[in-house]
Every structure is written in C-alpha cells, then in structure tokens.
PDB file of C-alpha atoms and ligand atoms in Angstrom:
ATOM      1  CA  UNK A 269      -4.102  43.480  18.242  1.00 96.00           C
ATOM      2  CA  UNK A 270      -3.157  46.673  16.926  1.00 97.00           C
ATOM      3  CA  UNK A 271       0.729  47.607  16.224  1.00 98.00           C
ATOM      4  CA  UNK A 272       1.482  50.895  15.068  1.00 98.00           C
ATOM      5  CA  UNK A 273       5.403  51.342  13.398  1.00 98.00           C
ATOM      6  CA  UNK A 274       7.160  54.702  13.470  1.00 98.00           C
ATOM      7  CA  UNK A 275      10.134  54.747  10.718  1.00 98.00           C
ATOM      8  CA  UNK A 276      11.776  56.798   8.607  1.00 98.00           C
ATOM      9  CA  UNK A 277      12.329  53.636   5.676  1.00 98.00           C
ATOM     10  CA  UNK A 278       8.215  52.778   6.196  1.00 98.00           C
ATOM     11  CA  UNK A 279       9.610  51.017   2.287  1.00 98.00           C
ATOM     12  CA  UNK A 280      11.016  48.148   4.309  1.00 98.00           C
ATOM     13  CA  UNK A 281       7.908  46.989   5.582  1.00 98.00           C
ATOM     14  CA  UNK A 282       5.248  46.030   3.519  1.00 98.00           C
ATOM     15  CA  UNK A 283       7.135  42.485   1.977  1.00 97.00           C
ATOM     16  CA  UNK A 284       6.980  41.303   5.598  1.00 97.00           C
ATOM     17  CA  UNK A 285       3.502  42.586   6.246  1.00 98.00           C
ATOM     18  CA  UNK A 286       2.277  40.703   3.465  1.00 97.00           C
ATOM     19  CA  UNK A 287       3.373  37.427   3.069  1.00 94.00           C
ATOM     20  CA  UNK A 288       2.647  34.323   5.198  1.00 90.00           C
ATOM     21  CA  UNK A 289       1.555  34.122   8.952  1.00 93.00           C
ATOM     22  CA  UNK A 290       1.787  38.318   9.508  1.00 96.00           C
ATOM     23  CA  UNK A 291      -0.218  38.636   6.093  1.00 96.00           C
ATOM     24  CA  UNK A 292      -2.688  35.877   7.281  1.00 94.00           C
ATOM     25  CA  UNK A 293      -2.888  37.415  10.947  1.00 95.00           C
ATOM     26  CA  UNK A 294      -3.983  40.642   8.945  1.00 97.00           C
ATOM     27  CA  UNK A 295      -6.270  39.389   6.246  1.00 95.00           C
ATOM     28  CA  UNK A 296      -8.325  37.320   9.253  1.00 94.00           C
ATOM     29  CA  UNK A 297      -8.802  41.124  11.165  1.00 95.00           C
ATOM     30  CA  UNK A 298      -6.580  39.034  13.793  1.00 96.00           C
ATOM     31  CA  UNK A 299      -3.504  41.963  13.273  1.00 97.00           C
ATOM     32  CA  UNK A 300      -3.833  45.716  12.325  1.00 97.00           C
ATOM     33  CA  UNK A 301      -0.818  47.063  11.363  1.00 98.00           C
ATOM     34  CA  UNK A 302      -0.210  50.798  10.690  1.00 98.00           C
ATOM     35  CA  UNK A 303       3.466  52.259   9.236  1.00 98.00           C
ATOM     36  CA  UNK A 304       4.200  56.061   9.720  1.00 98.00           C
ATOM     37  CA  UNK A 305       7.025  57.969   8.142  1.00 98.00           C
ATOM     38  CA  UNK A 306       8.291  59.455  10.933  1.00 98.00           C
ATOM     39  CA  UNK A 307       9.211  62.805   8.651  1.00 98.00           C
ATOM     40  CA  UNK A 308       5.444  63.437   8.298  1.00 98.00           C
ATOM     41  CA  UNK A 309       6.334  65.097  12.154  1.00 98.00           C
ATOM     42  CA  UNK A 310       9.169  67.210  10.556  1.00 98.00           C
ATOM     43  CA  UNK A 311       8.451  70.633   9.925  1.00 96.00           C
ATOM     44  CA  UNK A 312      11.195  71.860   7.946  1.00 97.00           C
ATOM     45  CA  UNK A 313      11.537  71.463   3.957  1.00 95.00           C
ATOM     46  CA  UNK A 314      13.849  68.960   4.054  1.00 96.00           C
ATOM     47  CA  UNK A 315      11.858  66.610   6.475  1.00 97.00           C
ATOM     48  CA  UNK A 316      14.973  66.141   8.672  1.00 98.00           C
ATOM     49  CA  UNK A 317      14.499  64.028  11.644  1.00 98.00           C
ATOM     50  CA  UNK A 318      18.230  64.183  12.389  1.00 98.00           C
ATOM     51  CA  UNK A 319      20.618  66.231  13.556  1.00 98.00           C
ATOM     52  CA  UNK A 320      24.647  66.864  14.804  1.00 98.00           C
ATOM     53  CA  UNK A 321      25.581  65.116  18.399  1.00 98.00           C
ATOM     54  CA  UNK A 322      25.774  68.313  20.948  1.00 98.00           C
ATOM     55  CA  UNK A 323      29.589  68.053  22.600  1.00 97.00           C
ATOM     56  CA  UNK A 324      30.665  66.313  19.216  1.00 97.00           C
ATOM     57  CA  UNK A 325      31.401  62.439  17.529  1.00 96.00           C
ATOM     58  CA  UNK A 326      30.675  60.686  14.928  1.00 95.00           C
ATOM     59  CA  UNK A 327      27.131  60.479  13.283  1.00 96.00           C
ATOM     60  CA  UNK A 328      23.773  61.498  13.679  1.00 98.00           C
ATOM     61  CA  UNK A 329      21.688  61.868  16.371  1.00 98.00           C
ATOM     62  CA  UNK A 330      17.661  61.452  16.011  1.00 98.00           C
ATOM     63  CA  UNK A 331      15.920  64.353  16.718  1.00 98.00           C
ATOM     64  CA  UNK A 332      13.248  64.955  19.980  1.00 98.00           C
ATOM     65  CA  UNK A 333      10.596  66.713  17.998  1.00 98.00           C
ATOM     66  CA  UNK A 334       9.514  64.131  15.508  1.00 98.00           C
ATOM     67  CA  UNK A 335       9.161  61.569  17.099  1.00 98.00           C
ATOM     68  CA  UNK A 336       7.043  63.292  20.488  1.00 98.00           C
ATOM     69  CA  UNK A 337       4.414  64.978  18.100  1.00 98.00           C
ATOM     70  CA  UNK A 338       4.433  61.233  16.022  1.00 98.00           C
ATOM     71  CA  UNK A 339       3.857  59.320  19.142  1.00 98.00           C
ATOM     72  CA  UNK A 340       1.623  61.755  20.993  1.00 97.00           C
ATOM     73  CA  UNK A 341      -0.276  61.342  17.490  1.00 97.00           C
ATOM     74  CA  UNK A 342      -0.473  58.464  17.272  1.00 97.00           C
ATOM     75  CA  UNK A 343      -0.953  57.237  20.931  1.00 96.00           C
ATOM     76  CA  UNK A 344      -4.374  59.347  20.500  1.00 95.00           C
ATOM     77  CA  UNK A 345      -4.978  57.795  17.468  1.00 94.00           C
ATOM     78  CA  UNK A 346      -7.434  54.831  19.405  1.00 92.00           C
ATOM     79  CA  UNK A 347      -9.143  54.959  22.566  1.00 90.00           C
ATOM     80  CA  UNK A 348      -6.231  52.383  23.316  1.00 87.00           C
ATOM     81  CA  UNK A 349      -2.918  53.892  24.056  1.00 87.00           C
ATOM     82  CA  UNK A 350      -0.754  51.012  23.797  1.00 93.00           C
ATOM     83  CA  UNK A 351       2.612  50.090  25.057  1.00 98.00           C
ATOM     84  CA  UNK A 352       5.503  52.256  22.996  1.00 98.00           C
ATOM     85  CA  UNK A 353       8.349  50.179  22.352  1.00 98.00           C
ATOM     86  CA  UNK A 354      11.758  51.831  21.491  1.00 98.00           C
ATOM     87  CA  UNK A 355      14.255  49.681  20.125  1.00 98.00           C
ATOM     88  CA  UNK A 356      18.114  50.211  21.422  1.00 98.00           C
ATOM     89  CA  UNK A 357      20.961  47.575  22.324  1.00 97.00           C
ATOM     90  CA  UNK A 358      20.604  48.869  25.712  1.00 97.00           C
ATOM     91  CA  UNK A 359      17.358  47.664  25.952  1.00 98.00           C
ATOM     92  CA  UNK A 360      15.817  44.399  27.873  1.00 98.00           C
ATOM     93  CA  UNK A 361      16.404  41.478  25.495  1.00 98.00           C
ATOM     94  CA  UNK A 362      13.580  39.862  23.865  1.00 98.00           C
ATOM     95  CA  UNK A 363      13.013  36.027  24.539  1.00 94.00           C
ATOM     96  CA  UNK A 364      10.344  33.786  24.369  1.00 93.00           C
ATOM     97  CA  UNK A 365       8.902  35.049  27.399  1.00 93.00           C
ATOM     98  CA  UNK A 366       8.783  38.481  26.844  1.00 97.00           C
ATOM     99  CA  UNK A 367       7.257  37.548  23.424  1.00 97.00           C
ATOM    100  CA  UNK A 368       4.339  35.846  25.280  1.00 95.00           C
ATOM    101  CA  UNK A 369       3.800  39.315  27.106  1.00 97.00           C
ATOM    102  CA  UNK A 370       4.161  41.860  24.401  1.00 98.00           C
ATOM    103  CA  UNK A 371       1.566  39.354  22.671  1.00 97.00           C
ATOM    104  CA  UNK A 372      -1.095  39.840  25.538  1.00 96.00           C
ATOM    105  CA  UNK A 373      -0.952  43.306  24.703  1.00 97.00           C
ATOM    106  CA  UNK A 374      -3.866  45.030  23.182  1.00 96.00           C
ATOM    107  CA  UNK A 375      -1.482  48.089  21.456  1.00 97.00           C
ATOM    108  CA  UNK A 376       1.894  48.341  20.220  1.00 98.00           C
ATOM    109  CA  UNK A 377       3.785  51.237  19.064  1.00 98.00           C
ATOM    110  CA  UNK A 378       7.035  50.377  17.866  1.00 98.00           C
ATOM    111  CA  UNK A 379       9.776  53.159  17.300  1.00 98.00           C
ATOM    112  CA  UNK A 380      12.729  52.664  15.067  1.00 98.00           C
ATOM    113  CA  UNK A 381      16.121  54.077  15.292  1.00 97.00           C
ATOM    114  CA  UNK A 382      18.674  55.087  13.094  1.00 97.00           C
ATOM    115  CA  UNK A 383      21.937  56.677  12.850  1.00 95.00           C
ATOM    116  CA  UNK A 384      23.774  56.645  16.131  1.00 96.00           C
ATOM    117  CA  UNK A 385      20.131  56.707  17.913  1.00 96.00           C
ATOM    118  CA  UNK A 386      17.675  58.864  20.031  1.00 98.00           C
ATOM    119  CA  UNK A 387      17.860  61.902  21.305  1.00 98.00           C
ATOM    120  CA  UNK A 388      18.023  60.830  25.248  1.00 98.00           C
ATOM    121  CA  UNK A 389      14.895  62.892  25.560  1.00 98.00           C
ATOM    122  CA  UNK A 390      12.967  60.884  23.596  1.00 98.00           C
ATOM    123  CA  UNK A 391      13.238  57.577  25.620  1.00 98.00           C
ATOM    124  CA  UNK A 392      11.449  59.236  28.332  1.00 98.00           C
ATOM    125  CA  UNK A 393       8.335  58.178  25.925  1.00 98.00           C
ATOM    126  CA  UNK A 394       9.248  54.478  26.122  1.00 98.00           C
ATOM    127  CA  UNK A 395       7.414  52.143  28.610  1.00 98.00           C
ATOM    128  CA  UNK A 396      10.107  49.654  27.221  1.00 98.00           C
ATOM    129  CA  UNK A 397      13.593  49.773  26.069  1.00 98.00           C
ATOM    130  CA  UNK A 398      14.219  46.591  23.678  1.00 98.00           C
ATOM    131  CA  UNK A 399      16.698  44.960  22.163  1.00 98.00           C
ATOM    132  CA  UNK A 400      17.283  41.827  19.738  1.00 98.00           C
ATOM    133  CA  UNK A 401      20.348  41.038  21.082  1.00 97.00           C
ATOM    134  CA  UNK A 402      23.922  41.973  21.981  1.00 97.00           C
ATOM    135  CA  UNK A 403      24.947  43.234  18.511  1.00 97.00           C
ATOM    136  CA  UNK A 404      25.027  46.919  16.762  1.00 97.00           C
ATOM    137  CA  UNK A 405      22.195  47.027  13.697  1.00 98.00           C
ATOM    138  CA  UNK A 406      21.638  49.784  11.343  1.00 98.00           C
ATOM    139  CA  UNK A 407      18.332  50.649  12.337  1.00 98.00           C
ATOM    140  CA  UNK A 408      14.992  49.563  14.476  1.00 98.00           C
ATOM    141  CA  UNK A 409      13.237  48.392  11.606  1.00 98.00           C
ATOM    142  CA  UNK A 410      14.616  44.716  11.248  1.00 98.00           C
ATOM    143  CA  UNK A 411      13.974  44.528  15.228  1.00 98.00           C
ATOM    144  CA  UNK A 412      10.002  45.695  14.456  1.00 98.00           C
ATOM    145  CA  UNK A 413      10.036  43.391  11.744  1.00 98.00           C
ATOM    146  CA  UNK A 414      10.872  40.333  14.745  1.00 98.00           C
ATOM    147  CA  UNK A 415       8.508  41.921  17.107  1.00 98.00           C
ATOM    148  CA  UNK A 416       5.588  41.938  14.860  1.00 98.00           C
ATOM    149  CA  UNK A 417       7.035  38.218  13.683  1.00 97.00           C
ATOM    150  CA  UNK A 418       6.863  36.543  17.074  1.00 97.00           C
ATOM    151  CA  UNK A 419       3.283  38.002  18.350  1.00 97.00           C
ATOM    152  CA  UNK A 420       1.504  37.429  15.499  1.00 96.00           C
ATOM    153  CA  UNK A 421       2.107  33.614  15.618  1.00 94.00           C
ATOM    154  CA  UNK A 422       1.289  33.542  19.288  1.00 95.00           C
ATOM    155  CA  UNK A 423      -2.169  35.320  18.819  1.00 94.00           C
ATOM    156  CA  UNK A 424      -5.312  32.690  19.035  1.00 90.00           C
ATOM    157  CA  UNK A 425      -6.337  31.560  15.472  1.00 89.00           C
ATOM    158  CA  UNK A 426      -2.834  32.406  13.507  1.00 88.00           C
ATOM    159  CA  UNK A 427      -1.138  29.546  13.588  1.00 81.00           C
ATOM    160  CA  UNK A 428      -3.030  26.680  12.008  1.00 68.00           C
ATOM    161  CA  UNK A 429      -3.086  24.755  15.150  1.00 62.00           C
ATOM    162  CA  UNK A 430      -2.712  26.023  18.164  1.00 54.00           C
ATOM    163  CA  UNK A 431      -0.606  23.474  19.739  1.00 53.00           C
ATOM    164  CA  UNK A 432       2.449  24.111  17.654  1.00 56.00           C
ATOM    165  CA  UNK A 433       2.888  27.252  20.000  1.00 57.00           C
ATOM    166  CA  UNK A 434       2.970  25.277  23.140  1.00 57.00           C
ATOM    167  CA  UNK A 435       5.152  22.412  22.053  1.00 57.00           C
ATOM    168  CA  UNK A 436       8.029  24.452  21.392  1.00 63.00           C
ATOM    169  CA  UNK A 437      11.333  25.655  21.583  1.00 67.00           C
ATOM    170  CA  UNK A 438      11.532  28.221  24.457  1.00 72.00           C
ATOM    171  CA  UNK A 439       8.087  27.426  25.669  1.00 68.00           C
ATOM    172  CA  UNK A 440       8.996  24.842  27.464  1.00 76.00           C
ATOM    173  CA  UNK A 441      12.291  26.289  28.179  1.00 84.00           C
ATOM    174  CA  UNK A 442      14.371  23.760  26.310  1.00 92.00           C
ATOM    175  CA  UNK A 443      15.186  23.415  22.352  1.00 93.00           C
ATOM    176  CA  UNK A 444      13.064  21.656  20.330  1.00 93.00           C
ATOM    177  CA  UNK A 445      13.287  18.132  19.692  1.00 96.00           C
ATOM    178  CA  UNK A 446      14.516  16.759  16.012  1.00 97.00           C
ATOM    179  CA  UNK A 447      11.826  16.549  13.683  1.00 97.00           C
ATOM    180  CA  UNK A 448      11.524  14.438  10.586  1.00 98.00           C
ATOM    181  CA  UNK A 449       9.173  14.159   7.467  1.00 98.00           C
ATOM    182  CA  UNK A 450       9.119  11.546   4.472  1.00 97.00           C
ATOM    183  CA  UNK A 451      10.994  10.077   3.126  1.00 98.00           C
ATOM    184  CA  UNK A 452      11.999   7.179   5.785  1.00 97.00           C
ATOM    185  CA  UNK A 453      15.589   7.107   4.150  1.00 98.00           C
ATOM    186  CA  UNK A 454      17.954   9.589   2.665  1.00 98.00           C
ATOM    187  CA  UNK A 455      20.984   9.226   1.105  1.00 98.00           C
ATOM    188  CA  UNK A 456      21.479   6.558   3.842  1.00 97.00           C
ATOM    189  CA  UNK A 457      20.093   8.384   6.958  1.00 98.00           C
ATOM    190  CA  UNK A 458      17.288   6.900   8.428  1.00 98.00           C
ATOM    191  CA  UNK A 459      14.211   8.504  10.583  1.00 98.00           C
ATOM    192  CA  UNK A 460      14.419   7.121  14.005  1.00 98.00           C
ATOM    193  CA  UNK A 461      12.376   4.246  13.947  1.00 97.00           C
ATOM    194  CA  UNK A 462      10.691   5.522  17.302  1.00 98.00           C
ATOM    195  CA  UNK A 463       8.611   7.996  15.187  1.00 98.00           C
ATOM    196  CA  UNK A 464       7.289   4.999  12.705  1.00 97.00           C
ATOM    197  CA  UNK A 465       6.419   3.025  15.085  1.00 96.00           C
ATOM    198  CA  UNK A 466       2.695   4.887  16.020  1.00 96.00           C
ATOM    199  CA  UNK A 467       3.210   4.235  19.696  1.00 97.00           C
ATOM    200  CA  UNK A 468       2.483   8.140  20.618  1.00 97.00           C
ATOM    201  CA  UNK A 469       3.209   7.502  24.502  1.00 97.00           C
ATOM    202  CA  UNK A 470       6.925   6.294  23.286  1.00 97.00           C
ATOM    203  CA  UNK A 471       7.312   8.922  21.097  1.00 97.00           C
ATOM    204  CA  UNK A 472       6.581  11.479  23.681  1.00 96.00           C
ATOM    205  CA  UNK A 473       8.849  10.321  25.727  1.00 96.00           C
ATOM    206  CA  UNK A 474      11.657   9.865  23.048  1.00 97.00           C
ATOM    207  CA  UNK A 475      10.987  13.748  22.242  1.00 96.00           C
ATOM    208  CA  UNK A 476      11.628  14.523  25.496  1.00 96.00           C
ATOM    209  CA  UNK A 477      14.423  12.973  25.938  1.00 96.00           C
ATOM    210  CA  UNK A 478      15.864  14.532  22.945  1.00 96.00           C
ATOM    211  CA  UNK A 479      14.675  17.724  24.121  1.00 96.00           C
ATOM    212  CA  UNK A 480      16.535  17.255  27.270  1.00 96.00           C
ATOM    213  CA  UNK A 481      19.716  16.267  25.611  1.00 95.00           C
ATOM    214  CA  UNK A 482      19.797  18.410  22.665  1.00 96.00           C
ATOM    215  CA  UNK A 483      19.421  21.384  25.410  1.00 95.00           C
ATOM    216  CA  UNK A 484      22.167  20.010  27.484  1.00 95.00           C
ATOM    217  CA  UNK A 485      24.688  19.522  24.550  1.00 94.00           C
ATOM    218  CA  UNK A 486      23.954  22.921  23.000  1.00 93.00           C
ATOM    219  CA  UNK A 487      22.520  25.620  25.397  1.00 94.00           C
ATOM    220  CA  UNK A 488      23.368  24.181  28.928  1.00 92.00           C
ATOM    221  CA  UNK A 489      22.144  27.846  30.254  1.00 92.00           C
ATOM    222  CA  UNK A 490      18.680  27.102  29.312  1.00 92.00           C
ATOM    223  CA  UNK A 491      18.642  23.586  31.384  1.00 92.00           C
ATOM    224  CA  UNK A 492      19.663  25.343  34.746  1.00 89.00           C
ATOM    225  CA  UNK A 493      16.059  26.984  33.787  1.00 88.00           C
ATOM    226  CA  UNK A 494      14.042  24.733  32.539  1.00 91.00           C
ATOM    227  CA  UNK A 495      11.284  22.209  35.074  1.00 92.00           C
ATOM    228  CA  UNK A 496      12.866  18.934  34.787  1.00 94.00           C
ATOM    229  CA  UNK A 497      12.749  15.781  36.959  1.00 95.00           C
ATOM    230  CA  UNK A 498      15.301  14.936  39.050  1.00 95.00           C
ATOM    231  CA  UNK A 499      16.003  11.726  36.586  1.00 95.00           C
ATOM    232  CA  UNK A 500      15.858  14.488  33.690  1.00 96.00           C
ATOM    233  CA  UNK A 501      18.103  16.524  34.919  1.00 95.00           C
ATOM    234  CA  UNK A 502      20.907  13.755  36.006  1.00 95.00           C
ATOM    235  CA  UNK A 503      20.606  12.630  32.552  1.00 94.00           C
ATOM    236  CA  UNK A 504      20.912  16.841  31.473  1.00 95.00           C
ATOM    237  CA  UNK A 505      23.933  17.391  33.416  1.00 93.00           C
ATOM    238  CA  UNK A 506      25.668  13.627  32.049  1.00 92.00           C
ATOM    239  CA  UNK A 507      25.096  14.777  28.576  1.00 92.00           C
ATOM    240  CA  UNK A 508      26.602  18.191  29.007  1.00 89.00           C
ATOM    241  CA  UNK A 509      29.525  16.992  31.006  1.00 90.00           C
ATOM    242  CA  UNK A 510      30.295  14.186  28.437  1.00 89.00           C
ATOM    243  CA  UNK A 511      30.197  16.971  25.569  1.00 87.00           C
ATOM    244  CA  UNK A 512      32.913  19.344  27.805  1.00 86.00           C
ATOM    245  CA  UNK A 513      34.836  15.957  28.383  1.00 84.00           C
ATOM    246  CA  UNK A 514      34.497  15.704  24.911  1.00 80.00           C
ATOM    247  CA  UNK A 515      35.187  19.214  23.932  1.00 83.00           C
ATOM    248  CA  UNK A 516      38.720  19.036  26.302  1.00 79.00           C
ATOM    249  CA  UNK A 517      39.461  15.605  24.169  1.00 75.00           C
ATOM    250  CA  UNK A 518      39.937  18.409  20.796  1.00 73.00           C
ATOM    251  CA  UNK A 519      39.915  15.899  17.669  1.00 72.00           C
ATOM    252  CA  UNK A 520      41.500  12.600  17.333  1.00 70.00           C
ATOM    253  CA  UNK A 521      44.830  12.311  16.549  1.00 71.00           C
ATOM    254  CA  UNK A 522      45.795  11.716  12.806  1.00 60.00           C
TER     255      UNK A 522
HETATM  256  C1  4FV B 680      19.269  47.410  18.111  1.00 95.12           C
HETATM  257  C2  4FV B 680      19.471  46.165  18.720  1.00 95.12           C
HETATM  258  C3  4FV B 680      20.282  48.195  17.408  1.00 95.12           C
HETATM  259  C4  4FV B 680      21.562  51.234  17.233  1.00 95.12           C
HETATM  260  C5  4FV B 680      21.719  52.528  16.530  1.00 95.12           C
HETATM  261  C6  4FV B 680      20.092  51.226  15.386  1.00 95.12           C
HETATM  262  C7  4FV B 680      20.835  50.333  16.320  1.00 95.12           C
HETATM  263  C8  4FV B 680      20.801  52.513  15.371  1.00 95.12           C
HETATM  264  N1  4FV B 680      17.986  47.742  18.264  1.00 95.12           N
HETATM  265  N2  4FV B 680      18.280  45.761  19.226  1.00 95.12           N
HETATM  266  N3  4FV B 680      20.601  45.439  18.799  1.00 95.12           N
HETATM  267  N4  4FV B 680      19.907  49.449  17.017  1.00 95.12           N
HETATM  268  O1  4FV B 680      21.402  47.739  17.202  1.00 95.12           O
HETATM  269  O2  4FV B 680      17.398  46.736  18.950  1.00 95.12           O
HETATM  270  O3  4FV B 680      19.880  53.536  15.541  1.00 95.12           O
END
C-alpha cells in the first residue's frame, strides 16, 4: 500500500514512521509512505497556505490553491490515484470497520488541517470526510498518524501473526478479553487458573465469556451489535443490568 501525507508540520512525522510495526511495514516494502509540505504548492514568498475567514471570525482559514495543485500532484504521481482522505470533526468516524476498508485500499492520500480548517472548496477533492472522534484537535496530523497506525497492522505479513488481527477487540465486535502473562502471582493477584490449566477448548470458552461480559459492563452499545447466541446475550443483558442496578445502588454507606 501506498499512503501519501499532505501537511504543513511534515516534522511531526517521521518518529512515527520509523519505529515499530509502521517502520517494519516499511522496511518489508509492505508500506510506502510519502510526506509533502503542503507550502511546496504556495507560490508566494512567504509560502502561506492560509488566509483571513471571508464575512469575518476568529482564525485562519486554509487556503484552496495549495492544496488542489498538491493533490492534483500528487494524485498523478502513480498510475494509482488513490482514495484522498480529508480529516475534519464533521467527518464519518473511524472504527474498526472502516479501518478494515481504508486497509483494502491500494492508495491513500491523507490531507491535514489546521487552523480553523479548509477552505469549503477544497473538500470537493475528498472521496471521504474523516474524523477521530467527537473532539476539536489542533491539526490533521495526529489523525494521519492513527490512520496510517491502524492499516498498517491489518496489512498481510505486519503483524507477526496474523491471528492477533482477528481475535480482537472490535473485530469481533466486542472488547477484548483480559489477558495475562507471568508471573502466576502478584502482589497477591492471581492469573485465573482457567488459563494454567492447558485445556484450550475451556479457555476459549472462558475468553468468551469474558468478552461477553466485559462488553456488557463497559460498552453495552457494542453488544446490541455484536453476533451472540441467544444464551450469550441473556447472560450480556444480566451483566449490564446488574452493573445499572449497581450503578443506582451509588457506594455503600459509611
Ligand atoms: C479532527 C478530528 C479535528 C479541526 C480544525 C484541525 C481540527 C483543525 N480531524 N478528527 N476530530 N481537526 O479536530 O479529524 O484544522
């Protein structure tokens, strides 16, 4: 896969480009990752991609020119035009699923805000609008940081072993089930004894069950989603009724 990032702080980029999975991805030809300063598409001495809001406000707005020559660039840089991303909180929020598509892609071409945003112009060069989530950042970049983040580890031959991607959190629709490493006792807390005992079919279904129940307790939304059983989900719906019952009791008296 090739991803292609359009920024005016390209300085952010390269200690996240570098270092574990991403860096891996790259070094094994698996991920080829190009970062343009946008101002190489500015014209004017100062390099200004930027400019004052027509009818007035606060801030900055980014300007049109810039980033259509960068992208029309760019785009025509590979036989492959790719999929332009634009980052904005208005966008359609990325989940797990949406990772799994973006990672099917062949091209990316991820544009990153700043200031108070785009010129309205300029989105008509998006084929997506995205956003990280419900919250205002101070730029794109830390949003194409994610997106290069969760498609790297979902393309073949990244992650060590494949099946960590499909035994998941969010791939199966529910959270992740606890995990636990050595030693068999800390400071008094022991590792279930389920996961000594070798019996994998037991353990499955122990994981599962904690799955189930951790989702229930914590992120009830996702269970309403999520392919369970009918025993599954009448044990989904006890759990998350006995943590509102709980939740109503508020603490224990003194
Ligand atoms: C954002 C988000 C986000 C808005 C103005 C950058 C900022 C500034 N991007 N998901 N949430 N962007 O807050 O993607 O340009």
């Amino acid at each position: 896969m090739r991803i292609d990032v359009l920024t005016i702080f390209p300085e952010m980029f390269p200690a996240v480009l570098d270092a574990s999975m991403v860096g891996l991805a790259r070094e094994r030809d698996l991920l080829d990752v190009h970062v343009h300063n946008l101002r190489d598409w500015a014209h004017d001495r100062h390099r200004t991609t930027d400019d004052y809001p027509y009818g007035g406000g606060p801030g900055m707005v980014m300007k049109p020119e810039p980033l259509f020559e960068a992208v029309d660039q760019i785009r025509s840089e590979t036989p492959v035009s790719g999929r332009v991303i634009f980052f904005t909180p208005a966008g359609r929020v990325l989940d797990q699923d949406l990772a799994e598509e973006l990672a099917r892609e062949d091209r990316l071409i991820l544009v990153c805000g700043r200031y108070e945003g785009f010129d309205e112009r300029a989105l008509s060069l998006a084929d997506l609008e995205l956003s990280v989530g419900d919250y205002v950042l101070t730029g794109g970049e830390v949003p194409a940081m994610i997106v290069i983040d969760v498609v790297a580890r979902l393309i073949p031959g990244v992650l060590g072993h494949e099946l960590s991607a499909v035994d998941e959190s969010f791939t199966s629709g529910l959270l992740e089930y606890p995990q636990y490493t050595r030693p068999p006792v800390y400071r008094g807390m022991e590792v279930p004894e389920v996961l000594l005992s070798g019996d994998h079919a037991r353990i499955a279904r122990w994981r599962r069950e904690q799955s189930i129940r951790k989702t229930a307790r914590l992120r009830p939304d996702l269970v309403e989603r999520a392919e369970l059983t009918d025993d599954e989900r009448r044990a989904a719906d006890q759990e998350t009724s006995r943590c509102r019952d709980h939740a109503e009791e508020g603490p224990p008296d003194e």
